[in-house]
Coordinates of C-alpha atoms and ligand atoms in Angstrom, one line a residue:
M1 CA 0.9 -10.3 -32.3
S2 CA 4.5 -10.7 -33.1
T3 CA 5.8 -10.0 -36.5
T4 CA 8.5 -12.5 -36.0
T5 CA 9.3 -15.9 -34.1
P6 CA 11.3 -15.6 -31.0
D7 CA 13.4 -18.0 -28.9
L8 CA 10.5 -17.8 -26.6
P9 CA 12.4 -19.5 -23.8
E10 CA 15.8 -17.7 -24.7
L11 CA 13.5 -14.1 -24.3
A12 CA 11.7 -14.9 -21.1
R13 CA 15.1 -15.8 -19.5
A14 CA 16.4 -12.0 -21.0
I15 CA 13.4 -10.7 -20.1
K16 CA 13.6 -11.7 -16.0
A17 CA 17.1 -10.1 -17.0
W18 CA 16.6 -6.8 -18.1
G19 CA 13.7 -6.5 -16.0
R20 CA 16.5 -6.9 -12.9
E21 CA 19.1 -3.9 -14.7
L22 CA 15.9 -2.3 -14.1
G23 CA 15.9 -2.4 -10.3
F24 CA 12.6 -5.5 -10.1
A25 CA 14.6 -8.3 -7.5
D26 CA 12.0 -10.7 -9.6
V27 CA 10.5 -10.6 -12.7
R28 CA 7.5 -13.7 -13.5
I29 CA 5.4 -14.9 -16.1
A30 CA 2.1 -16.5 -16.0
D31 CA -1.0 -16.8 -17.4
V32 CA -3.5 -15.2 -17.6
D33 CA -6.4 -17.4 -16.4
L34 CA -7.5 -16.2 -13.3
A35 CA -11.0 -18.4 -13.1
H36 CA -10.0 -19.9 -10.2
A37 CA -9.6 -16.3 -8.4
E38 CA -14.2 -15.5 -9.4
A39 CA -16.2 -17.0 -6.7
G40 CA -13.5 -15.8 -4.1
L41 CA -13.6 -11.7 -5.8
Q42 CA -17.8 -11.8 -6.0
A43 CA -17.9 -13.3 -2.3
W44 CA -16.2 -10.7 -1.3
L45 CA -17.8 -7.8 -3.0
D46 CA -20.8 -8.8 -3.1
A47 CA -20.4 -9.1 1.4
G48 CA -19.6 -5.6 0.3
Y49 CA -15.7 -5.7 2.0
H50 CA -15.2 -3.0 -0.4
G51 CA -16.2 -0.2 1.3
E52 CA -16.4 2.6 -0.8
M53 CA -14.0 1.2 -3.9
D54 CA -16.7 1.0 -6.2
Y55 CA -14.1 0.4 -9.0
M56 CA -12.9 -2.5 -7.9
A57 CA -16.9 -3.4 -8.3
S58 CA -17.2 -1.0 -11.1
H59 CA -14.8 -3.9 -14.0
G60 CA -16.5 -6.3 -12.3
M61 CA -15.1 -10.1 -13.9
K62 CA -12.8 -8.5 -16.5
R63 CA -10.6 -8.2 -13.4
A64 CA -9.6 -12.4 -13.1
R65 CA -9.3 -11.5 -17.3
P66 CA -7.2 -9.9 -19.0
G67 CA -7.7 -10.8 -21.5
E68 CA -11.3 -8.8 -22.2
L69 CA -10.0 -6.0 -20.6
V70 CA -7.1 -6.5 -23.1
P71 CA -8.4 -8.3 -25.9
G72 CA -5.2 -10.8 -27.1
T73 CA -3.6 -10.6 -24.1
V74 CA -1.9 -14.7 -22.9
R75 CA 0.5 -13.9 -20.6
A76 CA 1.2 -11.9 -18.3
I77 CA 4.9 -10.1 -16.9
V78 CA 5.3 -9.8 -13.2
A79 CA 8.0 -7.9 -12.0
R80 CA 8.4 -8.2 -7.8
M81 CA 10.8 -4.1 -6.6
D82 CA 11.0 -3.9 -3.3
Y83 CA 10.6 -0.9 -0.6
L84 CA 12.7 -1.1 2.1
P85 CA 14.8 2.5 2.0
M86 CA 18.3 1.5 0.8
G87 CA 19.3 2.7 3.8
R88 CA 17.4 1.3 6.8
E89 CA 18.4 -1.0 10.0
E90 CA 17.7 -4.7 10.5
G91 CA 16.5 -3.3 13.2
W92 CA 13.5 -1.4 11.5
R93 CA 10.9 -3.7 12.7
E94 CA 11.5 -2.8 15.8
Q95 CA 11.7 0.7 15.3
E96 CA 8.0 1.2 14.3
R97 CA 6.9 -0.8 17.1
T98 CA 9.0 1.6 18.8
R99 CA 7.5 4.5 17.0
Q100 CA 3.6 3.3 17.3
S101 CA 3.6 4.2 21.4
D102 CA 5.4 7.3 21.2
P103 CA 2.0 9.8 21.0
G104 CA 4.0 12.0 19.2
A105 CA 4.5 10.7 16.3
A106 CA 3.5 11.1 12.7
V107 CA 3.1 7.0 11.8
V108 CA 3.3 6.6 8.0
S109 CA 3.5 3.2 6.1
V110 CA 6.7 2.4 5.4
Y111 CA 5.6 2.4 1.7
A112 CA 4.2 5.8 1.3
R113 CA 7.3 7.6 2.2
G114 CA 10.1 8.0 -0.6
R115 CA 7.9 8.3 -3.8
D116 CA 5.6 7.2 -5.9
Y117 CA 5.8 4.0 -6.4
H118 CA 3.2 4.4 -8.7
K119 CA 5.3 7.0 -11.2
V120 CA 8.9 3.8 -10.4
L121 CA 7.2 1.1 -11.1
R122 CA 5.3 2.9 -15.0
N123 CA 8.6 4.1 -15.5
R124 CA 10.7 0.9 -16.3
L125 CA 7.5 -1.1 -16.4
Q126 CA 7.3 0.5 -19.6
A127 CA 11.0 0.4 -19.8
L128 CA 10.8 -3.2 -20.0
A129 CA 8.2 -3.4 -22.4
E130 CA 10.0 -1.3 -25.1
K131 CA 13.1 -4.1 -25.1
V132 CA 10.3 -6.9 -25.1
K133 CA 7.9 -4.9 -28.2
A134 CA 12.9 -3.5 -29.9
A135 CA 13.4 -7.8 -29.6
V136 CA 10.4 -9.3 -31.1
G137 CA 9.7 -6.9 -33.5
E138 CA 5.8 -6.0 -32.9
L139 CA 3.7 -6.6 -29.2
G140 CA 1.1 -6.0 -27.3
Y141 CA 1.3 -4.8 -24.5
R142 CA -0.8 -2.3 -21.5
V143 CA 1.2 -1.7 -18.0
F144 CA -0.8 -1.7 -15.0
T145 CA 0.6 -1.2 -11.3
D146 CA -1.3 -1.5 -8.3
S147 CA -4.5 -0.5 -11.0
A148 CA -7.8 -1.8 -10.2
P149 CA -8.9 -3.5 -13.4
V150 CA -6.0 -6.2 -12.6
M151 CA -6.4 -8.3 -10.4
E152 CA -2.7 -8.4 -9.8
L153 CA -2.1 -10.7 -6.6
P154 CA -3.3 -13.9 -8.4
L155 CA -1.3 -12.9 -11.2
A156 CA 1.8 -12.9 -9.1
E157 CA 0.4 -15.6 -7.1
K158 CA 0.0 -18.0 -10.5
A159 CA 3.8 -16.9 -12.2
G160 CA 5.6 -17.9 -8.4
L161 CA 6.4 -14.5 -6.7
G162 CA 5.1 -15.6 -3.8
W163 CA 1.5 -16.6 -1.9
R164 CA -1.1 -14.7 -0.7
G165 CA -0.4 -14.7 3.2
K166 CA -3.4 -14.9 5.3
H167 CA -3.5 -10.8 5.7
T168 CA -4.3 -11.1 2.2
L169 CA -0.8 -9.8 0.7
L170 CA 1.6 -11.1 -1.6
L171 CA 4.3 -13.7 0.9
S172 CA 7.9 -14.1 -0.2
R173 CA 10.3 -16.0 1.2
D174 CA 13.0 -14.1 -0.7
A175 CA 11.5 -10.9 0.9
G176 CA 8.8 -10.7 3.1
S177 CA 5.5 -8.4 2.2
T178 CA 7.6 -5.2 1.3
F179 CA 7.6 -4.8 -2.1
F180 CA 5.2 -2.9 -4.9
I181 CA 3.6 -5.4 -7.8
G182 CA 3.8 -4.6 -11.7
E183 CA 2.7 -6.4 -14.7
I184 CA 2.3 -6.7 -18.1
L185 CA 0.4 -7.8 -20.1
V186 CA 1.4 -9.2 -23.6
D187 CA 0.7 -10.9 -25.8
L188 CA 3.2 -12.9 -26.8
P189 CA 2.8 -17.1 -25.3
L190 CA 6.1 -16.7 -23.3
P191 CA 6.8 -20.1 -21.5
V192 CA 5.3 -19.5 -18.2
D193 CA 6.6 -20.1 -14.1
P194 CA 6.0 -22.1 -11.9
P195 CA 3.9 -21.1 -9.2
T196 CA 4.4 -21.7 -5.5
G197 CA 4.0 -23.1 -2.7
A198 CA 1.2 -21.4 0.6
H199 CA 4.5 -21.4 3.1
C200 CA 2.0 -19.4 5.8
G201 CA 1.5 -23.2 8.3
A202 CA -0.1 -23.1 11.5
C203 CA 1.0 -18.8 12.2
S204 CA -2.0 -16.5 12.3
A205 CA -0.5 -13.4 13.9
C206 CA -1.2 -10.9 12.3
I207 CA -4.7 -11.5 12.5
V208 CA -4.0 -11.2 16.7
A209 CA -1.8 -8.0 15.5
C210 CA -4.6 -6.1 13.3
P211 CA -4.9 -3.7 14.8
T212 CA -9.0 -3.3 13.9
Q213 CA -9.7 -7.2 13.6
A214 CA -9.9 -6.3 10.0
I215 CA -8.8 -9.7 9.8
L216 CA -11.8 -11.8 9.4
G217 CA -9.7 -15.4 8.9
P218 CA -6.9 -16.4 6.3
G219 CA -7.2 -14.5 3.7
R220 CA -10.4 -13.1 4.8
L221 CA -10.1 -8.6 4.8
D222 CA -12.4 -7.0 5.6
A223 CA -11.3 -3.5 3.7
R224 CA -13.7 -1.2 6.1
R225 CA -12.7 -1.7 8.9
C226 CA -8.7 -2.5 7.3
I227 CA -6.9 1.0 8.8
S228 CA -4.8 1.6 4.8
Y229 CA -8.7 2.4 3.7
L230 CA -10.2 3.9 6.6
T231 CA -6.8 6.7 6.3
I232 CA -6.2 6.1 3.0
E233 CA -9.4 5.4 0.2
L234 CA -12.6 6.4 3.1
K235 CA -13.3 10.2 1.6
G236 CA -15.7 10.2 4.0
S237 CA -15.9 10.4 8.3
I238 CA -13.9 7.4 9.7
P239 CA -16.9 5.5 12.0
E240 CA -16.6 6.8 15.8
E241 CA -15.8 3.1 16.8
L242 CA -12.5 2.4 15.1
R243 CA -10.8 5.7 15.4
P244 CA -9.7 5.0 19.3
L245 CA -7.9 1.8 17.6
I246 CA -6.0 3.8 14.9
G247 CA -4.0 5.0 17.9
N248 CA -0.8 6.8 15.4
R249 CA -1.3 5.4 12.8
I250 CA -1.9 8.7 10.0
Y251 CA -1.1 6.7 6.7
G252 CA -1.6 3.3 6.3
C253 CA -0.9 1.0 8.4
D254 CA 2.5 -2.2 8.7
D255 CA 1.6 -4.3 12.3
C256 CA 0.5 -7.0 9.7
Q257 CA 3.3 -6.6 7.8
L258 CA 5.5 -6.1 11.0
A259 CA 4.0 -9.3 12.5
C260 CA 4.7 -11.5 10.0
P261 CA 7.5 -13.7 10.2
W262 CA 8.6 -13.8 6.9
N263 CA 10.5 -10.1 6.9
K264 CA 12.6 -10.5 8.5
F265 CA 13.8 -11.3 5.3
A266 CA 12.2 -8.8 3.8
Q267 CA 14.6 -6.3 1.2
R268 CA 16.2 -3.5 0.7
A269 CA 15.2 -0.9 -2.2
S270 CA 17.8 -1.3 -5.0
V271 CA 17.2 2.6 -6.1
P272 CA 16.9 5.4 -4.0
D273 CA 13.1 6.2 -4.7
F274 CA 11.8 4.8 -1.3
D275 CA 14.0 6.7 1.3
E276 CA 11.3 8.4 3.3
R277 CA 11.2 11.9 2.4
N278 CA 10.5 15.4 4.1
G279 CA 11.2 13.1 7.4
L280 CA 8.4 10.8 7.5
G281 CA 10.5 8.8 8.8
E282 CA 10.4 11.1 12.5
A283 CA 7.7 13.0 12.5
G284 CA 5.9 14.4 15.0
M285 CA 1.8 14.8 14.1
I286 CA 1.6 18.4 15.7
A287 CA 4.1 19.6 13.3
L288 CA 2.1 17.7 10.1
F289 CA -1.1 19.4 11.3
A290 CA 0.9 23.2 10.6
W291 CA 1.5 22.3 6.7
D292 CA -1.6 24.4 5.1
E293 CA -2.5 23.4 2.1
E294 CA 0.2 24.8 -0.7
E295 CA 2.8 23.3 2.0
F296 CA 1.3 20.5 2.2
N297 CA 1.7 19.8 -1.9
R298 CA 4.5 20.6 -1.8
R299 CA 5.8 18.7 0.3
M300 CA 4.0 15.9 -1.3
E301 CA 4.8 16.5 -4.3
G302 CA 5.4 12.7 -5.7
S303 CA 4.4 11.3 -3.3
P304 CA 2.0 9.1 -3.3
I305 CA 0.1 10.6 -0.2
R306 CA -0.9 13.9 -2.6
R307 CA -3.8 11.7 -3.9
I308 CA -5.1 12.1 0.0
G309 CA -6.0 15.6 -0.1
H310 CA -4.6 18.2 3.2
E311 CA -8.3 18.0 4.4
R312 CA -7.8 13.8 4.6
W313 CA -4.6 14.8 6.0
L314 CA -6.2 17.2 8.7
R315 CA -8.6 14.5 9.2
N316 CA -6.5 11.9 9.7
L317 CA -4.4 13.8 12.3
A318 CA -6.8 15.0 14.1
V319 CA -7.5 11.5 15.4
G320 CA -3.8 10.0 16.0
L321 CA -4.0 13.9 17.9
G322 CA -6.8 12.7 19.6
N323 CA -5.7 9.2 20.1
A324 CA -3.3 10.7 22.1
A325 CA -5.7 11.1 25.0
G326 CA -4.3 9.7 28.1
E327 CA -1.1 8.8 27.1
E328 CA 1.6 8.6 29.0
G329 CA 3.9 11.4 27.8
A330 CA 2.4 13.4 25.3
D331 CA 2.2 16.9 25.3
V332 CA -1.6 17.4 25.6
A333 CA -1.5 21.6 25.9
A334 CA 0.8 21.5 22.9
I335 CA -2.0 18.5 21.4
V336 CA -5.0 21.0 22.6
A337 CA -3.7 24.4 20.7
A338 CA -3.2 22.5 17.7
L339 CA -6.0 20.8 17.9
R340 CA -8.1 24.5 18.1
K341 CA -6.3 26.6 15.7
R342 CA -7.4 23.6 13.3
A343 CA -11.4 24.1 15.4
A344 CA -12.9 26.5 13.2
H345 CA -11.4 25.3 9.5
P346 CA -13.2 26.1 6.8
S347 CA -14.3 21.4 5.7
S348 CA -16.8 19.7 8.4
L349 CA -15.0 17.1 7.3
V350 CA -12.2 18.0 9.1
R351 CA -13.6 19.8 11.7
E352 CA -15.9 17.5 12.7
H353 CA -12.8 14.5 14.0
V354 CA -11.0 17.8 15.5
G355 CA -13.7 18.0 17.3
W356 CA -14.0 14.2 18.4
A357 CA -10.4 14.9 19.4
L358 CA -10.8 17.5 21.2
A359 CA -13.2 16.1 23.4
R360 CA -11.1 12.9 23.5
H361 CA -9.3 15.6 25.6
G362 CA -11.6 16.5 27.2
A363 CA -11.0 15.1 30.3
S364 CA -6.8 16.4 30.4
L365 CA -8.1 20.3 29.8
D366 CA -10.1 20.6 31.9
A367 CA -7.6 19.4 34.8
L368 CA -4.8 21.4 32.9
E369 CA -6.9 24.9 32.9
A370 CA -7.3 24.1 36.5
Q371 CA -3.5 24.2 37.8
G372 CA -2.9 27.2 35.4
Ligands
SF4_401 S1 -2.9 -2.6 7.3 FE1 -3.3 -2.4 9.3 S2 -5.2 -2.7 10.3 FE2 -5.9 -3.8 7.9 S3 -5.6 -5.5 8.1 FE3 -2.8 -5.3 8.0 S4 -2.9 -5.1 10.8 FE4 -5.1 -4.4 10.2
SF4_402 S1 2.4 -13.3 10.1 FE1 1.8 -15.8 9.3 S2 -0.6 -16.5 9.3 FE2 0.1 -14.0 8.9 S3 1.2 -13.2 6.6 FE3 3.0 -14.1 8.0 S4 3.3 -16.4 8.8 FE4 1.6 -16.0 7.1

């Protein structure tokens, strides 16, 4: 607890200004009573929608009780950082859709093409917390970003950073949904900001756009069907019935965000960290599939993609390459040659997905071989 008695409204204003200096687009403050979110969390877990994400369940209702997670916590300072690459053009959503329809393109979710946001946000939140601490003398705090133990989005919603869209992501009238959220839990009774209302109205574009029907209804996401879960969180085999629906999305999925009308207000990042690296905005699947483990680790150093490892990387690419079967413009001979090079990969996970992909190309392959 603070050793001095600071002017809390003045301090809250200063925190927001410091946040902006550190690259955050918006910083707001909420109390940490998330009792209203507990029933929804329990129902989601009971339905098994979290799939293999056991860490979602393992913290139990502590996730909805930040004061139990970090004793003494009375407020959350919640910060938004926009992630569209600094130089991204106005027509970025159309460009993304064009790439989805190119059977050779490797589509990586926009947020994951640059530096790992965990590190970027954490460092800046830490710097912000240190400034607060310097101002008040002593501060109990803990920094989180995309961390399982905390229900970040209900906190952000409570702080007035936006509302939960029907796709469950946070939406801001100023910035759509292309941003990251991080928070500092503090033991300082700062004045809180009011929540904002929901502005989805009658729209259901995200529900319609979802390739796997993972959004079961407004705010109800079955993560087990979500391509982000299947390509990032899921460690084992991707269910066969879902593979054709994944298309060429090899890491994450942006479809519900691309469909959302609020993303015409999506904002560019204020920092260069999320600019595309390794050509991930225009890469082809065959080129990425050729990376050996050493090259994957080297190129993905500092990227969020590194955490799925080379094996899952190849798994995802094999699915994408398999899905090019029958697509106009697909270079079947090159795809099949690339897949065959991986057919004896030491990982059974990779071999199984490569086998599936080759089987998908079976008919075209037979025709090619008959010609040749
Ligand atoms: S990320 Fe993709 S798969 Fe997941 S809910 Fe959104 S549109 Fe559906
Ligand atoms: S697409 Fe429509 S329903 Fe879905 S989050 Fe955006 S505004 Fe809400």
